[in-house]
CSV table of C-alpha atoms in Angstrom, one decimal:
chain,number,residue,atom,x,y,z
A,15,ASP,CA,224.1,130.5,41.2
A,16,SER,CA,227.3,132.3,40.2
A,17,GLY,CA,227.1,131.4,36.5
A,18,VAL,CA,230.4,129.5,36.7
A,19,THR,CA,230.0,125.8,36.0
A,20,GLN,CA,232.4,123.0,36.9
A,21,THR,CA,232.3,119.4,35.9
A,22,PRO,CA,232.4,116.8,37.2
A,23,LYS,CA,231.0,117.5,40.7
A,24,HIS,CA,232.7,114.5,42.1
A,25,LEU,CA,235.6,112.3,41.0
A,26,ILE,CA,237.0,109.2,42.5
A,27,THR,CA,240.2,107.8,41.1
A,28,ALA,CA,243.3,105.8,42.0
A,29,THR,CA,246.9,106.9,42.7
A,30,GLY,CA,249.0,107.3,39.6
A,31,GLN,CA,246.0,108.2,37.4
A,32,ARG,CA,245.3,111.3,35.4
A,33,VAL,CA,242.1,113.4,35.5
A,34,THR,CA,240.8,116.5,33.8
A,35,LEU,CA,238.6,119.1,35.5
A,36,ARG,CA,236.6,121.4,33.4
A,37,CYS,CA,235.4,125.0,34.1
A,38,SER,CA,233.0,127.2,32.1
A,39,PRO,CA,233.3,130.8,33.1
A,40,ARG,CA,230.4,133.3,33.3
A,41,SER,CA,229.3,134.7,30.0
A,42,GLY,CA,231.6,137.6,29.1
A,43,ASP,CA,234.3,136.8,31.7
A,44,LEU,CA,237.8,136.5,30.2
A,45,SER,CA,239.7,135.5,33.3
A,46,VAL,CA,239.7,132.0,34.8
A,47,TYR,CA,241.3,131.1,38.2
A,48,TRP,CA,242.0,127.7,39.7
A,49,TYR,CA,242.2,127.1,43.4
A,50,GLN,CA,242.8,124.0,45.5
A,51,GLN,CA,241.2,123.5,48.9
A,52,SER,CA,242.3,120.5,51.0
A,53,LEU,CA,240.4,119.3,54.0
A,54,ASP,CA,240.1,122.1,56.5
A,55,GLN,CA,242.6,124.2,54.6
A,56,GLY,CA,242.4,127.5,53.0
A,57,LEU,CA,242.2,128.2,49.3
A,58,GLN,CA,245.5,127.7,47.5
A,59,PHE,CA,245.9,129.7,44.3
A,60,LEU,CA,247.1,127.6,41.5
A,61,ILE,CA,246.9,129.5,38.2
A,62,GLN,CA,245.1,132.2,36.3
A,63,TYR,CA,244.4,132.6,32.6
A,64,TYR,CA,243.2,135.7,30.7
A,65,ASN,CA,241.8,135.3,27.3
A,66,GLY,CA,243.7,132.1,26.6
A,67,GLU,CA,247.0,133.2,28.1
A,68,GLU,CA,248.6,132.4,31.4
A,69,ARG,CA,248.7,135.5,33.6
A,70,ALA,CA,249.7,134.4,37.1
A,71,LYS,CA,251.0,131.3,38.7
A,72,GLY,CA,250.8,130.2,42.3
A,73,ASN,CA,251.7,127.0,44.0
A,74,ILE,CA,250.9,124.7,41.2
A,75,LEU,CA,252.7,121.4,41.1
A,76,GLU,CA,254.6,120.3,38.0
A,77,ARG,CA,252.2,117.3,37.7
A,78,PHE,CA,249.4,119.8,37.3
A,79,SER,CA,248.7,121.8,34.1
A,80,ALA,CA,246.0,124.0,32.8
A,81,GLN,CA,244.8,125.8,29.7
A,82,GLN,CA,242.1,128.1,28.5
A,83,PHE,CA,240.6,127.4,25.2
A,84,PRO,CA,239.3,129.9,22.5
A,85,ASP,CA,235.8,129.5,23.8
A,86,LEU,CA,237.2,130.6,27.2
A,87,HIS,CA,236.4,127.4,29.0
A,88,SER,CA,239.4,126.0,31.0
A,89,GLU,CA,240.7,122.6,32.0
A,90,LEU,CA,242.9,121.7,34.8
A,91,ASN,CA,244.8,118.4,34.3
A,92,LEU,CA,246.2,116.5,37.2
A,93,SER,CA,248.5,113.6,36.6
A,94,SER,CA,250.4,111.0,38.5
A,95,LEU,CA,247.9,111.5,41.3
A,96,GLU,CA,248.8,111.1,44.9
A,97,LEU,CA,246.7,110.6,48.0
A,98,GLY,CA,247.5,114.2,49.0
A,99,ASP,CA,245.9,115.6,45.8
A,100,SER,CA,242.5,114.7,47.3
A,101,ALA,CA,240.8,118.1,47.6
A,102,LEU,CA,238.1,120.5,46.4
A,103,TYR,CA,239.2,122.2,43.2
A,104,PHE,CA,237.5,125.6,42.6
A,105,CYS,CA,237.3,127.5,39.4
A,106,ALA,CA,236.5,131.2,39.4
A,107,SER,CA,236.0,133.8,36.7
A,108,SER,CA,236.1,137.5,36.4
A,109,VAL,CA,235.8,140.1,33.7
A,110,ALA,CA,239.5,141.0,33.9
A,111,GLY,CA,241.2,141.1,37.2
A,112,GLY,CA,238.0,142.2,38.9
A,113,LEU,CA,235.5,140.6,41.2
A,114,MET,CA,235.7,136.8,41.2
A,115,TYR,CA,232.8,134.5,40.9
A,116,PHE,CA,233.4,130.9,42.0
A,117,GLY,CA,232.0,127.7,40.7
A,118,PRO,CA,230.6,125.0,43.0
A,119,GLY,CA,233.8,123.0,42.9
A,120,THR,CA,234.9,119.5,41.9
A,121,ARG,CA,235.6,117.2,44.8
A,122,LEU,CA,238.5,114.9,43.9
A,123,LEU,CA,239.1,111.7,46.0
A,124,VAL,CA,242.3,109.8,45.2
A,125,LEU,CA,242.3,106.3,46.7
B,265,ASP,CA,252.4,139.2,48.0
B,266,ALA,CA,250.8,141.4,50.6
B,267,LYS,CA,249.4,139.4,53.4
B,268,THR,CA,246.5,139.7,55.7
B,269,THR,CA,246.0,138.5,59.3
B,270,GLN,CA,242.6,137.5,60.7
B,271,PRO,CA,241.4,135.8,63.9
B,272,ASN,CA,240.8,132.1,63.3
B,273,SER,CA,237.3,132.1,64.7
B,274,MET,CA,234.6,134.4,66.2
B,275,GLU,CA,231.2,133.9,67.6
B,276,SER,CA,228.2,136.1,67.5
B,277,ASN,CA,224.6,135.9,68.7
B,278,GLU,CA,221.9,136.0,66.1
B,279,GLU,CA,220.4,139.4,65.3
B,280,GLU,CA,223.5,141.2,66.8
B,281,PRO,CA,226.2,143.0,64.8
B,282,VAL,CA,229.4,141.3,64.0
B,283,HIS,CA,232.8,143.1,63.5
B,284,LEU,CA,235.3,140.9,61.7
B,285,PRO,CA,238.8,142.5,61.8
B,286,CYS,CA,241.6,142.2,59.3
B,287,ASN,CA,245.2,143.5,59.5
B,288,HIS,CA,247.1,144.3,56.4
B,289,SER,CA,250.1,146.3,57.6
B,290,THR,CA,252.1,145.8,54.3
B,291,ILE,CA,249.3,147.1,52.1
B,292,SER,CA,250.4,149.4,49.2
B,293,GLY,CA,248.7,152.4,48.0
B,294,THR,CA,247.0,150.7,45.1
B,295,ASP,CA,245.8,147.5,46.8
B,296,TYR,CA,242.1,147.0,47.0
B,297,ILE,CA,240.7,145.3,50.1
B,298,HIS,CA,238.3,142.5,49.2
B,299,TRP,CA,236.1,140.3,51.4
B,300,TYR,CA,234.8,137.0,50.4
B,301,ARG,CA,232.9,134.4,52.4
B,302,GLN,CA,232.6,130.6,52.0
B,303,LEU,CA,229.4,129.0,53.2
B,304,PRO,CA,229.7,125.3,54.1
B,305,SER,CA,230.1,123.1,51.1
B,306,GLN,CA,230.1,126.0,48.6
B,307,GLY,CA,232.5,128.0,46.7
B,308,PRO,CA,233.5,131.4,48.0
B,309,GLU,CA,231.3,134.4,47.2
B,310,TYR,CA,232.1,138.1,47.0
B,311,VAL,CA,230.9,140.2,49.9
B,312,ILE,CA,232.4,143.7,49.5
B,313,HIS,CA,235.5,145.6,48.6
B,314,GLY,CA,237.0,149.0,49.0
B,315,LEU,CA,240.2,151.1,48.5
B,316,THR,CA,240.2,154.0,51.0
B,317,SER,CA,236.6,155.0,51.9
B,318,ASN,CA,234.1,153.1,53.9
B,319,VAL,CA,231.7,151.1,51.8
B,320,ASN,CA,228.2,149.8,52.2
B,321,ASN,CA,226.2,147.3,50.3
B,322,ARG,CA,223.2,145.1,50.9
B,323,MET,CA,225.3,142.4,52.5
B,324,ALA,CA,227.7,144.3,54.7
B,325,SER,CA,229.7,147.4,55.5
B,326,LEU,CA,233.5,147.8,55.2
B,327,ALA,CA,235.3,150.2,57.5
B,328,ILE,CA,238.9,151.0,56.4
B,329,ALA,CA,241.3,152.6,58.8
B,330,GLU,CA,242.7,155.9,57.9
B,331,ASP,CA,246.2,154.5,57.4
B,332,ARG,CA,244.7,151.5,55.6
B,333,LYS,CA,246.7,149.0,57.7
B,334,SER,CA,243.5,147.4,58.9
B,335,SER,CA,239.9,147.0,58.0
B,336,THR,CA,236.7,145.7,59.5
B,337,LEU,CA,233.8,143.8,57.9
B,338,ILE,CA,230.6,144.6,59.6
B,339,LEU,CA,227.5,142.4,59.4
B,340,HIS,CA,224.8,144.6,60.9
B,341,ARG,CA,222.5,141.8,62.0
B,342,ALA,CA,224.0,138.3,61.9
B,343,THR,CA,221.7,135.5,60.9
B,344,LEU,CA,222.3,131.8,61.0
B,345,ARG,CA,222.9,131.9,57.3
B,346,ASP,CA,225.9,134.2,57.8
B,347,ALA,CA,227.8,131.3,59.5
B,348,ALA,CA,230.8,130.9,57.1
B,349,VAL,CA,234.5,131.4,56.7
B,350,TYR,CA,235.2,135.1,55.9
B,351,TYR,CA,238.3,135.9,53.9
B,352,CYS,CA,240.0,139.3,53.7
B,353,ILE,CA,242.2,139.6,50.6
B,354,LEU,CA,244.4,142.3,49.1
B,355,ARG,CA,244.1,142.6,45.4
B,356,ASP,CA,247.1,144.2,43.7
B,357,GLY,CA,247.8,144.4,40.0
B,358,SER,CA,249.3,141.0,39.8
B,359,TYR,CA,246.0,139.1,39.2
B,360,LYS,CA,246.7,136.9,42.1
B,361,TYR,CA,244.1,136.7,44.8
B,362,ILE,CA,245.9,135.1,47.8
B,363,PHE,CA,243.5,133.8,50.4
B,364,GLY,CA,244.6,133.5,54.0
B,365,THR,CA,243.0,131.1,56.4
B,366,GLY,CA,240.1,133.4,57.1
B,367,THR,CA,237.8,133.8,60.1
B,368,ARG,CA,235.3,131.1,60.9
B,369,LEU,CA,232.2,132.9,62.1
B,370,LYS,CA,229.8,130.9,64.3
B,371,VAL,CA,226.3,132.4,64.8
B,372,LEU,CA,224.5,131.3,67.9
B,373,ALA,CA,220.7,131.1,67.9
């Protein structure tokens, strides 16, 4: 158990819909990272927050947005969902930019 | 972003050592070399990291070339539980951890 929690574990929705994925970092970790992993693909870096502020941005679509709240949990919002958005979404946390600890992931299926 | 190159897949027999190579010819002087692995149906987990010197921990060893353009993750005795995708990543100061496609390690009983 990495100490990073993600909810929900599974999510099934339809095209065009909007979903919110939630991540609670390890106690004491200020940084949160979001990654997308499509079937048989590598991990694509989406975005990183540090203590509530966006620090780094990767290949995140405009339909996707994220934020980190004062209690340091983070949410990834995915809107106007397409079939190709079906993937595993991982959250990771670290103290600052140090070692990352990954959560178990949220499996999103868009039908 | 500095990039890494790894073989797509490797096989090893159980109880034998495994050497997983990684090339990072564009590494800069301040880039740390990190290794993570992803077991089936799980999130990635940290394995080891280093800057210049070879490193050892309970999971593995990391051998870094003198010019730092390559490194090798060493699993001293592979077990079936070590079957995973192993990622070599360069961490610079940009807070981005860019994962490549990794090496899928198959361990044969």
